[in-house]
Structure formats: C-alpha cells, structure tokens
Amino acid sequence: MAQAAHTVPLTSEWSVWRVGALRSAGTPFDWLDGLAVGAGSDGAGTAIGRALGEPRIVEALSWQNPPLVENWVGAYSAAARDGDPPRCTGKRAATIARYLQRYCAKNDTIGSFGPVAWARLDTEHDGVAVSGTTEIRHSTVYLEPWVLVALGARWRRDGRLLPHLPVRLHPAVWWDGRVLRLPSRAGPPVSGPVAAVLDVLRDDHRLTVSRTAAEAARRSGTTAAEVQEELVRLGSAGIVDIGFRIPMDESPAAHLREQVAWITCADTRAVLLAEVDEIERARDAVAEAVGDPWRLHEALSALSRTVSRLTGAAGHRSKDRARVGRTPAYVDCRRDLDVDIGRNAMDALRRPLGLVLDSARWLAAEVADAVEAALRVRHAELGRTGRQIRLSELYFSVADVLAGRPGTVIDEVMTDFHLRWRELLPDDDRPVVRLSSADIGSRAAALFPARAARWQGARYHSPDLMLSLRGDRPQWILGELHVALNTLESRVFHTQSDDPRWLIGATASDMAAGRVVALPPVDSPEVSPRTYPPLTVHVPGRYVYWSTGLDSGAPDGSPAWPAAALTVGNHDGRLVVEAPGGAWHAPVLEVLGDMLTALVVDRFRITAPRPSTPRVVLDDLVVQRRSWTVPGAHLAGGVRAVERIRADLAARGLPRHLFARTAPATKPFYVDLQAPLLVRNLIRACGPPSGTGDVRLAEMLPGPEDLWLTDPAGRRYTSELRMIAVDNLTGSPRREPWTKGEVRGA
C-alpha cells in the first residue's frame, strides 16, 4: 500500500500522522516546589499565597470556580499583587493545592492551563527542536451550548411563541408513510391530520409549528388550529420534537440564529435575535478581558448575570451539575510553541511502538469478535418468532455487553490480553523489566497475530507519549494508548489548529471507505462541545449516521437514520444492518463501531492491577510505568493521617513523585509525598473508608529532573505528544461492505 501524503512510516504495518498535538501543563512545574517540606522557612502556606499572586493561576480559577474567586481568592490575590502575599492555611490552602497540582503537573487540553501546541514528526532535525515563547499565542472564547439551550427552553415555555418554534420528527422515531415505529415497538395506527403532520416533517426538516400546521391542514382538509393541537400532543408523546435544537459544538449561537431565521414574523425574529445579540456581546467582553484575570472575573460575572436574566436559569452551574462547564463561556488557547521531532528521535520509537500497536489491534479485533458472538446469540433469541429484527431492539438487548459491565465478554478478552503479555515478561518480581523487540518480536507476532480492523474507526490508535532527553538517546514513555480512536478528531484541536483543513483532509483520506457513525443523545455524559463525540470531521457522501435518542443531528444538517428504521439480518452467519429501500447496508460491527470504541478505548494496560507492577522498558520505550495498588481504606483518615501515610508509602519503596487514580475520580492527579497538602488531597480523594476501593499509584515518569520543555526563564513544564497511528493492513478505500461501493445517507 502506498504511503499516504499525510503520514510517515512507523513500521511496514503502521504509519503515523506527520502532525501531532503537544499537550502540556499551562503553568511551570516549579511552582509546586514550595509545597514540599523543607522547601523554605516560610512554608507551604506562603507558597500558596504567592501562587495566588500569579495572574495565570487566578485566571484559571476564574474559569473553573468563579464563586471561589468571588468569596476569598480575589482578596488574597490583590494582597499578593500589592507585594504582601498572605499566608494561606487550612482548608483554603488545601483547596488551592488541589488546583495547583492540575495546573502545574497535568498534561491537559483546556484553556490557558492546558493550551494546544503542535509538533511535526520525522523531520530532518536531530533530536527535538523547539521554537516559541511558551506563552499564549492566541485564544478564543466560546459560549457553552447549555446557555443557548436554556434560552431556547425559556422561549419554549412562552406559549405565545409556540407557533414560531421549530419542529421535527423525534430522531428515534421512523415514519415510512404507512407505519410509525418507535425505538422499542411499532407505534399506534395513524391517519388523517397525524399522518399529514408526519409526512410534512419527513419531507422538510426546517419547519416551524405554524408552517407545519398550515401545510398538514392543507393536505388533510382540517384546520391549522386542529393540527397545532395535534402537534402538541405528538410532542408530549415523544413522537415529534418541538423546540430549538442546539448542536454540541463551538457555534451554538449560530445554530440558534439559523433556526430563528425560519420564523416568518419579522417582529418576532427581531426580538429573539436581540436576546442572542446581547448574550454574544457579553461573551465578546469576556474575550477582550482574557489575559487580565481581574477584568476577566468581572466580565464572566456580567455574562452570568445576562444569561440568568434572559434565560430564567442560573448564570453558572455548581460543580455537581456542571457536566460540561460551570461558567457560561469557555476559552481554548494556542500556545506559542512549535516542536520538531527529528528522525533520529522517531527511529528510537518505531519498532517498540509498532509492537505495542500490534497488540492494541489484536485487542480491538478480539473484543469485536466477542461482541459479535454475543450479538448473534441475542439476534437469534429475538428472531425466534420469525419477524424482522430492528437495530433498536438488538442494540438495547446488548446494552450490558456494550457497556462492558462486569461478567460480560470484555472481562474474558482482557484476561486473555494480560496473559499474552505475561508470556513476553520474565517470571520474577524485578522492579524494572527490560525487553528487546529483536528478542521478543517473533513471540509477540505469534501472540498478537495481525488482523484487519473489524470496523473503520479501529484503523486508528492514539498513543500519548512523553519524552526524556537525558543520556545519549531519547527515551519515550507511553502514558496512555487510546485504542480505536483518533483523539485529534476532538473539536478543541481543530479550533486551535494552524491548519484545520489539514486535519480534515487527513481524516477524510483515512476514512475514504466510508463510516457509519452513531449520534449520541444530547444529554449523554460523554458529549461536550470540545471533545469527542460528536465527530468534528464529516466526509460528505461517505459517512452515514444513525440515532437511538434525541440527538442534535448530523454534521451536514441532514437527519440521522433512526435505529427503529434499520433492520438486522443474518446472512450466512454474518449480521448485516440494512436501511429501508436498499439505501445502504453494512456489517453490524461497523454500525456499532462507536460503541466498540467506547468499550476498548481506555482498556490498554499490559498487566492486570497487582499490589506492585514493574516498569517495563521495550528498547527505548517505557510501555508501562511502575505502579502500586493500595486499598483506599489504608489511605483514609483525615488530616491527622498525613504523616502516617507519607511515612508508610515511603517505607513501601514508593518514589516521591506519583500520580494517583481512585475509583471515584475519572482522571489521575499528582501527589508529592514530601508535600503534606498534596498527600492531604490524596486522602480527600479516597473518601470515607467504608466506600473506598483500591487506589492505583504510578511513578511520575519522566520525573521533574527530566522535563525537557522549558520557558525562556528556564522553568520546567510537563508535556506529552499525542500521535495518531494508522493501521496499514486495513487499506482505504475498502468498498466491500457498502451498497454500490459507498455509504449512502438518507
């Protein structure tokens, strides 16, 4: 297979994109030094006070926790800014330490404390070449979609606006002109005005209630008022969706404006658009204040007040309700930093990373096989009566499998995966295991034989790689390997890219065979305007979409296929999903590909959790950092337990610098055993002893002394390179699954 222009070869079976994202902490790691015991005579309390005088810290807090800034951080910050940093102690010091560990030690992609930078791979440079100041090159402020959702909901509650509201068939409902199908069953018989309404909405996706009622009345010979009453009843029954649809992306106000434009009454349009204008002006004031944390706090407060007044809802969200953002706006930033990863640095990575990717490909394929077997069983059970099986039925019947619940097929596959990797590791308890790809390559190939990707999205794997430049050769450290996912499809990378068209073109080239994409419901906890899903890239004519709930629509504006419209047939032992009228068909695993990705994306670990797992080094790649599993109850106990826990972990041989992951937490956080405030944060994260599971503690690697990214002042930053690996075994285009050689939409 010829090398695609947007990739560089890694091995004969793997390529990587020429461009990768450099994720990093937004503030220097050095700012954490003052939290350690013995760091200075003034103690951690004064170090926290000094940190509150740093504009970048206060700005980050203004975005993340405005009430905190309002209540007391602002006063502390003003004192520090005037040259008299206060000593911050007790719960306040612990709170700021919790934020500081994220801002200074976590590689992130959000705002100024996780700005986006870019790297070119496999260049002619030796080693790593860095240019830029590491400051913020530019930033963009976006409205959170929930703001416009709240505005549309207030309009929806105003009965006078009912005729002007958009209306559409509920995305999970299918109407073929004769039969109404709901997600789990056939709907009631319909005729007369209801049938006319469904026909109108099937034919036109840009209608208001009044226009729909007028056209349905004309077709059915009834009055528009009667039809409008019927529309309201259909809305209550979940058959139609009345109200403004706000997709989860960076332009929610533009989507709202587009739908307001469908309103025929000019006066109503003007009133509604004026409210959108007012919110956007307040957002613009926030954008102008970025970089000045004290102005920013006031601008965000003003935006919150505007949102509250116009929507009737709270202008900001509490932490327990903030699924995608506490403030009404968010900022993403492009760091003034460009990196070239030279060919010799890539050479150190090719063979070991290729072997790791081989095992990830095997994992994805085995999970697909296991899920497919479960699907066949459920399909046979549903089909005992001889009737057609709808995708919606099959999908809901295997929800436990697709969710990876304990006791389902994913457990068996992961056990097998760990056992196969165990065959490559020595059978002893050494803390550091060194392997050579030349020595284990043939065994690895036998244990993880090459297999074609079972769904198109599985051609991608996304390793997050850190780099240590100590010594004669660069050493790479694998942080996470995101299986079957292109992490650069997250919208934040596109909005902060120097050339978004390049990212779009690269994805379109890799996915030229087509792809079936599931649209998640808008209230899904996984959905956000910055990350995946929904997809950022749409390939016209090649992507087809389907839905099980109230989604925000396909990227090109066309409706998705309801799962209730799609049938699943068994063709010689192969389950195939078919659209009505032969519009398209595809293997069931392709249709469920996004669910398969969600099942495997964060599963890659070469060993199962144990009390102690070794660091595993393959050539110049650390594929597993040393880690320890400790019962959470052992780390509980409140503030008085800090010294005991510090001493105990050190006695167990744990290093000073660690990252911890607890059962309640979704992401790891940094712990310095010599910093009592950060140990206290570990205790807090473990929660009450009665409800605590195991805590996984992993060594920080590279350690603070090996951080290569520095600013002009010599301050160190943590960082990682996010690469996109492409499987060359499953070539594109691959036309076989699709009718007439390609995916066709509705």
XYZ file of C-alpha atoms in Angstrom:
746
model
C 0.000 0.000 0.000
C 1.401 3.404 -0.998
C 2.326 5.792 1.801
C -0.345 8.473 2.219
C 0.941 12.037 1.949
C -0.257 12.974 5.443
C 1.570 10.116 7.168
C 5.119 8.927 7.765
C 6.041 5.254 8.095
C 6.471 3.768 11.525
C 6.757 0.099 10.534
C 5.624 -1.870 7.489
C 2.159 -2.176 9.053
C 1.804 1.186 10.794
C 2.037 4.844 9.865
C 1.645 7.957 11.975
C 0.340 11.357 11.029
C 3.025 13.900 10.195
C 1.485 16.253 12.732
C 0.835 15.582 16.410
C -0.544 17.667 19.248
C 1.673 18.672 22.143
C -0.344 18.719 25.355
C 1.177 20.236 28.445
C 0.555 21.892 31.771
C -0.134 25.601 31.415
C 1.978 26.698 34.371
C 5.501 25.679 35.458
C 6.036 22.532 37.459
C 8.494 24.553 39.566
C 5.571 26.376 41.206
C 4.838 23.196 43.157
C 8.281 23.151 44.778
C 7.207 25.453 47.615
C 4.652 22.892 48.834
C 7.322 20.418 49.890
C 8.554 20.017 53.441
C 11.824 21.884 53.827
C 11.288 23.943 50.689
C 11.758 27.140 52.647
C 11.345 28.729 56.043
C 8.087 30.420 55.066
C 6.316 27.083 54.490
C 3.652 25.878 52.073
C 1.104 28.420 53.293
C 3.105 31.351 51.981
C 3.904 29.428 48.775
C 0.157 29.107 48.197
C -0.258 32.821 48.872
C 2.450 33.640 46.331
C 0.753 31.382 43.763
C -2.446 33.379 44.175
C -0.499 36.417 43.037
C 0.226 34.738 39.684
C -2.207 36.033 37.040
C -2.302 32.659 35.252
C -3.469 30.896 38.408
C -6.200 33.421 39.181
C -7.361 33.382 35.554
C -7.648 29.599 35.582
C -9.616 29.732 38.845
C -11.939 32.356 37.365
C -12.880 29.906 34.619
C -13.083 26.835 36.827
C -14.579 28.109 40.061
C -15.922 31.692 39.938
C -17.507 31.566 43.429
C -14.107 30.725 44.904
C -12.601 33.854 43.363
C -15.586 35.909 44.451
C -15.546 34.662 48.034
C -11.893 34.945 49.008
C -9.308 34.257 46.296
C -9.759 37.754 44.868
C -8.783 39.379 48.158
C -5.765 37.115 48.618
C -4.717 37.759 45.051
C -4.970 41.530 45.465
C -2.756 41.375 48.554
C -0.176 39.243 46.743
C -0.275 41.600 43.785
C 0.485 44.513 46.133
C 3.635 42.725 47.301
C 2.258 41.326 50.556
C 1.354 37.687 49.825
C -0.812 36.366 52.670
C -0.151 33.049 54.319
C -2.877 30.648 53.217
C -3.594 27.755 55.592
C -6.158 25.102 56.451
C -8.906 24.149 54.010
C -8.157 27.142 51.799
C -4.555 26.076 51.291
C -5.666 22.502 50.594
C -8.191 23.728 48.015
C -5.634 25.794 46.100
C -3.072 22.983 46.273
C -5.632 20.728 44.605
C -5.954 23.176 41.712
C -2.201 23.806 41.546
C -1.361 20.134 41.037
C -3.588 20.145 37.968
C -2.321 23.422 36.535
C 1.357 22.564 37.091
C 1.601 18.779 36.697
C -1.182 17.595 34.380
C -0.893 17.457 30.602
C -4.220 18.947 29.647
C -6.132 20.450 26.734
C -8.315 23.167 28.153
C -7.929 26.916 28.422
C -4.726 28.614 29.465
C -3.896 25.781 31.883
C -3.888 23.284 29.005
C -3.046 25.223 25.821
C -2.669 23.429 22.497
C 0.696 23.297 20.728
C 1.725 21.364 17.644
C 4.607 19.152 16.606
C 5.912 17.958 13.250
C 7.131 14.372 13.219
C 10.029 12.712 11.461
C 11.765 15.923 10.404
C 15.418 16.368 9.474
C 16.283 17.860 12.870
C 18.415 15.986 15.363
C 16.509 15.159 18.498
C 13.865 17.721 19.398
C 13.839 21.318 18.161
C 11.658 23.855 19.978
C 10.641 27.365 18.960
C 8.340 29.859 20.652
C 7.983 31.629 23.975
C 5.613 29.038 25.591
C 3.202 31.922 26.288
C -0.294 32.069 24.765
C -0.167 32.872 21.041
C -3.908 33.410 20.710
C -7.127 32.405 22.449
C -10.807 32.149 21.563
C -13.797 32.399 23.887
C -16.854 30.282 23.081
C -20.314 30.190 24.583
C -21.268 26.976 26.310
C -24.148 25.318 24.406
C -26.137 24.998 27.634
C -26.563 28.791 27.604
C -28.382 28.721 24.259
C -30.280 25.591 25.277
C -31.525 27.478 28.341
C -32.510 30.470 26.193
C -34.405 28.244 23.764
C -36.094 26.486 26.687
C -37.355 29.822 28.020
C -38.777 30.642 24.610
C -40.355 27.177 24.546
C -42.136 27.894 27.836
C -43.674 31.084 26.415
C -46.983 29.890 24.966
C -47.165 32.914 22.649
C -44.082 31.655 20.801
C -45.406 28.139 20.181
C -46.332 28.781 16.517
C -42.804 30.047 15.852
C -40.896 27.129 17.384
C -39.040 24.665 15.142
C -40.472 21.173 14.976
C -39.047 17.897 13.671
C -39.724 14.218 13.887
C -38.113 12.827 17.011
C -34.766 11.376 15.836
C -35.580 7.974 17.346
C -38.907 7.699 15.503
C -39.354 6.311 11.993
C -42.284 7.047 9.688
C -42.332 5.353 6.297
C -45.662 6.753 5.164
C -47.610 3.761 6.463
C -46.201 2.570 9.789
C -44.945 4.630 12.714
C -42.095 2.929 14.545
C -40.849 3.869 17.991
C -37.486 2.691 19.391
C -38.843 -0.439 21.062
C -42.088 -1.139 19.256
C -44.405 -0.249 16.418
C -46.405 2.877 17.156
C -50.168 3.313 17.122
C -52.027 3.406 13.794
C -52.127 6.907 12.378
C -54.298 8.612 9.814
C -55.743 11.978 8.901
C -54.003 15.022 10.435
C -51.367 12.950 12.247
C -50.315 11.197 9.061
C -50.238 14.552 7.291
C -48.010 16.022 10.027
C -45.606 13.095 9.807
C -45.494 13.368 6.023
C -44.730 17.097 6.175
C -41.963 16.658 8.737
C -40.454 13.770 6.779
C -40.277 15.949 3.659
C -38.885 19.149 5.213
C -36.514 19.476 8.172
C -36.608 23.273 8.516
C -40.160 23.993 9.624
C -41.887 25.835 12.443
C -45.051 24.697 14.193
C -47.207 27.214 12.275
C -45.824 26.288 8.861
C -46.139 22.579 9.625
C -49.707 23.051 10.816
C -50.644 25.069 7.717
C -49.221 22.516 5.279
C -50.622 19.489 7.161
C -54.039 21.168 7.318
C -53.949 21.728 3.575
C -53.087 18.082 2.940
C -55.617 16.638 5.389
C -58.506 19.063 4.921
C -58.565 20.145 8.577
C -57.832 23.485 10.211
C -54.378 24.693 11.181
C -55.561 25.151 14.780
C -56.590 21.489 14.999
C -53.285 20.364 13.569
C -51.364 22.554 16.001
C -53.180 20.922 18.907
C -52.258 17.541 17.434
C -48.623 18.634 17.193
C -48.586 19.481 20.891
C -49.979 16.029 21.716
C -47.365 14.377 19.485
C -44.675 16.368 21.279
C -45.891 15.148 24.666
C -45.837 11.575 23.331
C -42.220 11.916 22.176
C -43.117 11.455 18.512
C -42.125 14.956 17.452
C -39.570 17.306 18.987
C -40.745 20.898 19.421
C -38.112 23.476 20.236
C -34.747 24.810 19.198
C -32.019 22.260 18.500
C -28.546 23.270 19.710
C -25.739 21.001 18.457
C -22.813 20.462 20.800
C -20.117 22.411 19.010
C -18.275 25.727 19.189
C -21.018 27.763 17.439
C -24.269 27.276 19.406
C -25.456 30.847 18.817
C -25.100 30.441 15.055
C -27.310 27.340 15.149
C -29.924 29.195 17.162
C -29.838 32.139 14.745
C -30.323 29.814 11.793
C -33.487 28.370 13.304
C -34.835 31.786 14.313
C -34.497 32.736 10.633
C -37.181 30.143 9.795
C -39.737 32.309 11.627
C -41.869 34.240 9.130
C -42.859 37.048 11.523
C -40.178 39.746 11.269
C -41.034 41.330 14.641
C -40.712 38.016 16.476
C -37.429 37.294 14.735
C -36.061 40.669 15.747
C -36.996 40.234 19.418
C -35.411 36.796 19.662
C -32.273 37.756 17.766
C -31.803 40.780 20.025
C -31.537 38.459 23.016
C -28.946 36.326 21.240
C -27.061 39.519 20.360
C -26.999 40.601 23.999
C -25.501 37.310 25.142
C -22.893 37.416 22.394
C -21.896 40.981 23.299
C -21.358 39.863 26.883
C -19.288 36.953 25.555
C -17.212 39.395 23.486
C -16.470 41.411 26.633
C -15.145 38.228 28.234
C -12.924 37.615 25.211
C -11.491 41.124 25.484
C -10.634 40.534 29.145
C -8.672 37.304 28.608
C -5.156 37.762 29.971
C -6.277 40.124 32.736
C -7.731 37.876 35.466
C -9.336 40.682 37.460
C -11.140 42.121 34.407
C -11.960 38.589 33.334
C -13.700 37.782 36.597
C -15.892 40.859 36.261
C -16.698 40.089 32.622
C -17.617 36.498 33.441
C -19.827 37.720 36.272
C -21.542 40.145 33.895
C -22.077 37.351 31.357
C -23.573 35.145 34.080
C -25.980 37.902 35.086
C -27.015 38.417 31.468
C -27.597 34.712 30.970
C -29.611 34.463 34.183
C -31.802 37.439 33.252
C -32.519 36.253 29.716
C -32.970 32.540 30.402
C -34.506 32.490 33.864
C -31.903 29.901 34.827
C -28.742 30.149 36.905
C -25.970 32.006 35.106
C -23.388 29.484 36.211
C -23.505 25.881 37.320
C -22.443 24.232 40.526
C -19.767 21.576 40.345
C -22.202 18.684 40.841
C -24.342 19.889 37.889
C -21.557 21.048 35.591
C -21.180 18.205 33.141
C -19.511 20.427 30.536
C -18.696 23.768 32.115
C -19.530 25.830 35.169
C -19.282 29.229 33.514
C -21.421 30.330 30.532
C -18.326 30.502 28.324
C -15.026 28.697 27.967
C -11.688 29.551 26.412
C -9.293 27.488 24.334
C -5.759 28.618 23.672
C -2.967 28.089 21.169
C 0.408 28.063 22.879
C 3.304 29.924 21.282
C 5.218 26.717 20.880
C 6.174 24.620 17.854
C 8.182 21.422 18.059
C 10.034 19.322 15.511
C 10.596 15.673 16.421
C 13.653 14.629 14.446
C 14.022 11.415 12.505
C 16.559 10.001 14.948
C 14.123 10.508 17.839
C 11.433 8.745 15.813
C 13.846 5.909 14.981
C 14.059 5.098 18.688
C 10.287 4.673 18.715
C 9.455 2.753 15.538
C 9.982 -0.908 16.456
C 8.771 -0.852 20.076
C 5.711 1.285 19.367
C 4.891 -0.878 16.355
C 4.880 -3.957 18.581
C 2.635 -2.213 21.121
C 0.246 -1.151 18.345
C 0.127 -4.739 17.089
C -1.193 -5.797 20.486
C -3.729 -2.946 20.535
C -5.003 -4.018 17.108
C -5.360 -7.593 18.378
C -7.262 -6.347 21.442
C -9.738 -4.363 19.347
C -10.317 -7.276 16.973
C -10.815 -9.794 19.794
C -13.306 -7.540 21.538
C -15.149 -7.163 18.230
C -15.250 -10.956 17.815
C -16.604 -11.435 21.318
C -19.254 -8.740 20.900
C -20.258 -10.156 17.529
C -20.765 -13.598 19.094
C -22.984 -12.047 21.781
C -24.913 -10.178 19.089
C -25.585 -13.405 17.196
C -26.986 -15.034 20.327
C -29.247 -12.073 21.127
C -30.324 -11.767 17.481
C -31.322 -15.438 17.418
C -33.284 -15.038 20.647
C -35.148 -12.012 19.318
C -35.841 -13.713 15.990
C -37.471 -16.880 17.299
C -40.849 -15.678 16.079
C -39.530 -15.209 12.566
C -40.115 -11.457 12.478
C -37.695 -8.786 11.319
C -35.286 -7.558 13.993
C -34.825 -3.829 14.300
C -31.423 -2.373 15.172
C -33.030 -0.563 18.101
C -34.142 -3.884 19.616
C -30.783 -5.534 19.146
C -28.895 -2.505 20.420
C -30.862 -2.259 23.657
C -30.688 -6.031 24.189
C -26.851 -5.933 24.278
C -26.520 -2.738 26.308
C -24.808 -4.653 29.119
C -22.177 -6.043 26.743
C -21.548 -2.706 25.029
C -21.213 -1.009 28.407
C -18.521 -3.505 29.441
C -20.300 -4.445 32.634
C -18.523 -6.920 34.919
C -19.047 -10.504 33.869
C -19.555 -9.707 30.186
C -17.258 -10.667 27.318
C -14.817 -7.793 27.853
C -13.548 -9.425 31.049
C -12.584 -12.617 29.215
C -10.804 -10.723 26.443
C -8.858 -8.551 28.875
C -7.787 -11.594 30.883
C -6.511 -13.213 27.687
C -4.749 -9.964 26.694
C -2.912 -9.755 30.009
C -1.942 -13.429 29.869
C -0.469 -12.992 26.388
C 1.601 -10.026 27.511
C 2.643 -12.079 30.517
C 4.202 -14.564 28.106
C 6.571 -11.785 26.992
C 7.631 -10.773 30.521
C 10.085 -12.569 32.820
C 8.549 -14.582 35.624
C 10.052 -12.735 38.567
C 9.450 -9.702 40.768
C 12.126 -7.339 39.493
C 11.018 -3.665 39.674
C 12.303 -2.825 36.181
C 11.948 -5.210 33.228
C 13.966 -4.533 30.084
C 12.937 -6.168 26.822
C 14.306 -6.081 23.303
C 11.965 -6.044 20.328
C 14.568 -8.101 18.446
C 14.344 -10.792 21.137
C 10.577 -10.889 21.656
C 9.403 -9.852 18.183
C 8.645 -13.353 16.862
C 6.860 -14.397 20.072
C 4.852 -11.163 20.080
C 3.821 -11.754 16.464
C 2.569 -15.229 17.404
C 0.732 -13.977 20.483
C -0.780 -10.947 18.735
C -1.234 -12.056 15.109
C -2.068 -9.355 12.584
C -5.750 -8.916 11.890
C -7.674 -6.462 9.764
C -9.672 -3.848 11.653
C -13.237 -5.021 12.224
C -14.663 -1.501 11.923
C -13.265 1.534 10.152
C -12.694 3.562 13.320
C -10.439 0.776 14.606
C -7.815 1.701 11.999
C -6.820 4.445 14.433
C -4.988 4.219 17.741
C -3.774 7.290 19.631
C -0.713 6.949 21.882
C 0.157 9.726 24.314
C 3.953 9.744 24.560
C 6.287 11.579 26.886
C 9.929 12.120 26.214
C 13.110 12.132 28.272
C 16.224 13.566 26.658
C 18.656 12.510 29.371
C 21.562 10.460 28.031
C 22.767 9.755 24.526
C 19.440 8.513 23.162
C 15.930 9.855 23.653
C 13.704 7.670 25.792
C 9.966 7.581 25.185
C 7.349 6.890 27.855
C 3.892 5.659 26.936
C 1.313 7.467 29.015
C -1.971 6.186 27.606
C -2.852 4.361 24.415
C -6.350 5.248 23.254
C -7.483 2.163 21.356
C -9.585 2.539 18.182
C -9.874 6.308 18.480
C -8.460 9.318 16.656
C -8.108 11.744 19.549
C -7.354 14.635 17.170
C -10.958 14.481 15.998
C -11.779 16.343 19.204
C -13.041 19.775 18.282
C -10.556 21.609 20.503
C -7.684 20.501 18.273
C -9.489 21.751 15.169
C -10.360 25.153 16.629
C -6.770 25.616 17.817
C -5.072 24.199 14.732
C -2.940 26.340 12.453
C -4.480 24.452 9.518
C -7.797 22.738 10.332
C -8.176 21.789 6.668
C -5.115 19.554 7.013
C -6.743 17.652 9.891
C -9.967 17.309 7.911
C -8.129 16.127 4.808
C -6.087 13.576 6.734
C -9.196 12.060 8.310
C -11.092 12.075 5.019
C -8.211 10.257 3.339
C -8.020 7.587 6.036
C -11.790 7.125 6.109
C -12.366 7.185 2.337
C -14.020 3.766 2.540
C -16.878 5.304 4.486
C -18.004 5.068 8.058
C -21.221 4.544 9.972
C -21.452 6.938 12.907
C -23.760 6.762 15.914
C -25.069 10.138 17.065
C -25.220 10.203 20.862
C -28.191 11.776 22.647
C -27.557 15.394 23.577
C -27.864 14.574 27.275
C -25.227 11.850 27.118
C -22.496 12.455 29.744
C -19.838 11.821 27.070
C -20.982 14.697 24.853
C -19.270 18.068 25.070
C -18.621 20.970 22.680
C -14.844 20.490 22.886
C -14.229 16.786 22.695
C -15.449 13.596 21.097
C -18.302 12.821 20.492
C -19.829 14.149 18.308
C -17.378 13.948 15.424
C -15.658 17.081 14.209
C -14.922 15.729 10.738
C -17.676 14.836 8.287
C -16.925 13.198 4.932
C -19.815 14.001 2.553
C -21.146 11.013 0.682
C -19.050 8.623 2.747
C -20.423 8.938 6.278
C -23.888 7.801 7.286
C -25.438 8.477 10.693
C -27.922 6.727 12.939
C -29.545 7.521 16.250
C -31.219 5.947 19.264
C -32.338 9.109 21.037
C -32.752 12.865 20.950
C -29.559 13.794 19.120
C -28.535 17.138 17.668
C -28.438 15.945 14.062
C -25.780 15.010 11.554
C -22.953 17.485 10.873
C -24.202 18.305 7.366
C -27.677 19.146 8.683
C -29.438 16.063 7.378
C -31.334 13.807 9.796
C -29.845 10.575 11.010
C -31.429 7.198 10.420
C -33.455 6.150 13.480
C -32.378 2.776 14.823
C -36.046 1.786 14.596
C -35.852 2.147 10.805
C -32.889 -0.173 10.367
C -33.214 -3.954 10.229
C -30.615 -6.568 11.131
C -30.477 -9.768 9.129
C -28.347 -12.902 9.381
C -26.673 -13.560 6.046
C -24.818 -16.886 6.257
C -23.818 -16.238 9.854
C -22.974 -12.594 9.263
C -25.168 -9.925 10.848
C -25.846 -7.087 8.428
C -27.716 -3.835 9.071
C -29.905 -2.660 6.201
C -31.522 0.704 5.595
C -35.011 0.956 4.065
C -35.164 0.809 0.290
C -31.647 -0.573 -0.001
C -30.126 2.864 0.631
C -27.110 1.234 2.270
C -26.078 -1.808 4.237
C -23.119 -2.559 6.480
C -21.876 -5.216 8.902
C -23.360 -4.803 12.357
C -19.897 -4.208 13.861
C -19.380 -1.249 11.542
C -22.701 0.229 12.640
C -21.858 -0.299 16.310
C -18.260 0.826 15.821
C -18.503 3.876 18.073
C -19.821 1.689 20.893
C -16.967 -0.758 20.357
C -14.502 2.127 20.550
C -16.041 3.270 23.830
C -15.671 -0.282 25.111
C -11.928 -0.584 24.403
C -10.590 2.983 24.246
C -9.237 3.141 27.816
C -8.563 -0.566 28.375
C -4.951 -0.753 27.230
C -2.781 -1.955 30.119
C -0.285 -4.735 29.565
C -0.725 -6.187 33.059
C -3.692 -6.525 35.356
C -3.606 -4.490 38.594
C -1.436 -6.075 41.273
C -0.008 -4.862 44.586
C 3.145 -3.961 42.633
C 3.711 -3.930 38.888
C 7.108 -3.360 37.289
C 8.304 -0.702 34.945
C 8.535 -2.376 31.533
C 11.009 -0.925 29.026
C 10.941 -2.170 25.438
C 14.035 -0.884 23.621
C 13.782 2.877 24.174
C 10.079 2.896 25.023
C 8.668 2.567 28.538
C 5.435 0.701 27.834
C 4.412 0.525 31.487
C 5.399 2.712 34.398
C 5.970 1.165 37.793
C 2.805 1.210 39.880
C 1.315 0.049 43.165
C -2.246 -0.814 44.148
C -3.151 0.177 47.706
C -6.504 -0.334 49.471
C -8.203 3.031 49.641
C -9.180 2.463 53.248
C -5.481 2.420 54.108
C -5.145 5.963 52.729
C -8.169 7.393 54.515
C -8.217 9.054 57.886
C -8.369 12.817 57.558
C -5.735 15.473 58.116
C -4.207 13.685 61.102
C -3.261 10.748 58.870
C -0.994 12.777 56.570
C 2.288 11.985 58.309
C 1.401 8.326 58.804
C 0.525 7.862 55.125
C 3.609 9.741 53.938
C 5.864 7.567 56.040
C 4.096 4.335 55.135
C 4.211 4.873 51.374
C 7.855 5.871 51.528
C 8.600 2.748 53.562
C 6.952 0.617 50.878
C 9.510 1.955 48.418
C 7.227 4.308 46.538
C 9.044 7.263 44.939
C 8.393 10.820 45.968
C 6.602 11.876 42.761
C 3.460 9.909 41.882
C 0.184 10.041 40.016
C -2.869 8.578 41.738
C -6.136 7.271 40.364
C -9.024 6.472 42.687
C -12.312 4.765 41.929
C -14.431 7.935 42.278
C -12.030 10.065 40.199
C -12.082 9.911 36.402
C -8.551 11.217 35.879
C -5.213 10.764 37.653
C -3.826 13.519 39.853
C -0.327 14.383 41.066
C 0.983 13.535 44.534
C 4.293 14.618 46.078
C 4.980 12.579 49.198
C 7.075 15.446 50.557
C 4.173 17.888 50.170
C 1.652 17.420 53.008
C -1.045 19.400 51.175
C -0.859 17.043 48.193
C -0.932 13.971 50.454
C -3.981 15.532 52.079
C -5.531 15.786 48.623
C -4.891 12.048 48.151
C -6.687 11.333 51.428
C -9.604 13.523 50.376
C -9.889 11.768 47.005
C -10.118 8.380 48.721
C -13.276 9.446 50.522
C -14.726 7.674 53.570
C -13.098 4.325 54.383
C -16.382 2.443 54.047
C -16.861 3.418 50.425
C -13.322 3.347 49.115
C -11.930 0.895 46.591
C -8.346 0.387 45.567
C -6.069 3.309 44.707
C -3.545 2.957 41.918
C -0.300 4.906 42.382
C 2.130 5.178 39.464
C 5.592 6.686 39.310
C 5.933 10.070 37.642
C 7.973 9.375 34.535
C 9.738 11.382 33.255
C 10.478 12.795 36.674
C 10.837 16.505 37.420
C 14.567 16.432 36.680
C 13.910 15.069 33.144
C 11.280 17.563 31.944
C 12.633 18.839 28.619
C 10.121 21.611 27.930
C 11.243 24.893 29.471
C 10.344 28.549 29.016
C 12.899 31.348 28.426
C 13.247 31.718 32.215
C 14.292 28.055 32.481
C 11.121 26.927 34.261
C 10.073 23.338 33.539
C 6.744 22.085 32.139
C 5.271 18.624 31.898
C 4.238 17.657 28.359
C 3.201 14.777 26.144
C 2.926 14.209 22.421
C -0.399 12.924 21.119
C 0.186 10.884 17.959
C -2.273 9.319 15.532
C -1.306 5.840 14.354
C -2.974 4.419 11.241
C -3.278 0.702 10.528
C -1.983 -0.012 7.037
C -3.344 -3.568 6.986
C -6.912 -2.326 6.575
C -6.410 -0.245 3.480
C -8.692 2.543 2.384
C -10.769 2.666 0.304
C -12.445 -0.602 1.216
C -15.690 -0.817 -0.692
C -16.935 -4.317 0.042
C -19.443 -3.622 2.852
C -21.254 -0.769 1.156
C -24.019 -0.980 -1.402
C -22.893 0.399 -4.779
C -19.379 0.815 -3.431
C -20.074 3.535 -0.888
C -22.168 4.608 2.057
C -25.318 6.447 1.086
C -27.233 8.553 3.570
C -30.903 9.248 3.898
